[in-house]
Amino acid sequence: MVRAGLTTERLTQAGAELADEVGFDQVTVSELARRFDVKVASLYSHLKNSQDLKTRIAMLALEELADRGAAALAGRAGKDALTALGDVYRDYAREHPGRYAATQLRLDPEAAAASAGPRHAQMTRAILRGYDLTEPDQTHAVRLLGGVFHGYVSLEMAGSFSHSAPDSQESWSRIMDALDALLRNWPAP
């Protein structure tokens, strides 16, 4: 008998909330069952296993982040758009640390294609059109921005910048300025 109110969507959302509370690596079907005060077996009609749950959380987080990014980019171009997208990643990571970690989960090719991951690349490429980059430089720039955004956010979340001046916000602003200048003056091959 399926427990009333339990759905794959509800379990995924609860798993995402759990990830934010205890960390993405700690999310399991067993822990989720404890949260709902049900037996683990009762969740297997909705989820295959803990990896399936983590994949669903990653898909949810990628979708949430893409939706925020699209909203932030509306009507913006150039440095304003670049900063807006960077701020979306940084803010999302602060608000939802477990979900942000989930966005880094390596998905199988089918799940990756069905995820909002391609939307993230499309948004970044849309920003880069304002900098007049062509291939393969555009791909290099997409990777650069992803690396800078994720690297800075990861270090900041780990507390790496909390022990020294200047404030990490000041550094972030300077990094956005530097990225804008680099993209405007992209080096020739």
mmCIF file with all atom_site columns, N, CA and C in Angstrom, residues 14 60 87 166:
data_model
loop_
_atom_site.group_PDB
_atom_site.id
_atom_site.type_symbol
_atom_site.label_atom_id
_atom_site.label_alt_id
_atom_site.label_comp_id
_atom_site.label_asym_id
_atom_site.label_entity_id
_atom_site.label_seq_id
_atom_site.pdbx_PDB_ins_code
_atom_site.Cartn_x
_atom_site.Cartn_y
_atom_site.Cartn_z
_atom_site.occupancy
_atom_site.B_iso_or_equiv
_atom_site.pdbx_formal_charge
_atom_site.auth_seq_id
_atom_site.auth_comp_id
_atom_site.auth_asym_id
_atom_site.auth_atom_id
_atom_site.pdbx_PDB_model_num
ATOM 1  N N  . ALA A 1 14  ? 11.704 17.063 -0.634  1.00 0.00 ? 14  ALA A N  1
ATOM 2  C CA . ALA A 1 14  ? 12.161 16.798 0.730   1.00 0.00 ? 14  ALA A CA 1
ATOM 3  C C  . ALA A 1 14  ? 13.637 16.417 0.734   1.00 0.00 ? 14  ALA A C  1
ATOM 4  N N  . LEU A 1 60  ? 16.406 18.861 -10.118 1.00 0.00 ? 60  LEU A N  1
ATOM 5  C CA . LEU A 1 60  ? 15.613 19.938 -9.526  1.00 0.00 ? 60  LEU A CA 1
ATOM 6  C C  . LEU A 1 60  ? 16.472 21.185 -9.333  1.00 0.00 ? 60  LEU A C  1
ATOM 7  N N  . ASP A 1 87  ? 26.090 36.399 -9.881  1.00 0.00 ? 87  ASP A N  1
ATOM 8  C CA . ASP A 1 87  ? 25.401 36.615 -8.608  1.00 0.00 ? 87  ASP A CA 1
ATOM 9  C C  . ASP A 1 87  ? 24.327 35.556 -8.362  1.00 0.00 ? 87  ASP A C  1
ATOM 10 N N  . PRO A 1 166 ? 40.596 42.087 1.894   1.00 0.00 ? 166 PRO A N  1
ATOM 11 C CA . PRO A 1 166 ? 39.294 42.746 1.911   1.00 0.00 ? 166 PRO A CA 1
ATOM 12 C C  . PRO A 1 166 ? 38.151 41.735 1.939   1.00 0.00 ? 166 PRO A C  1
#
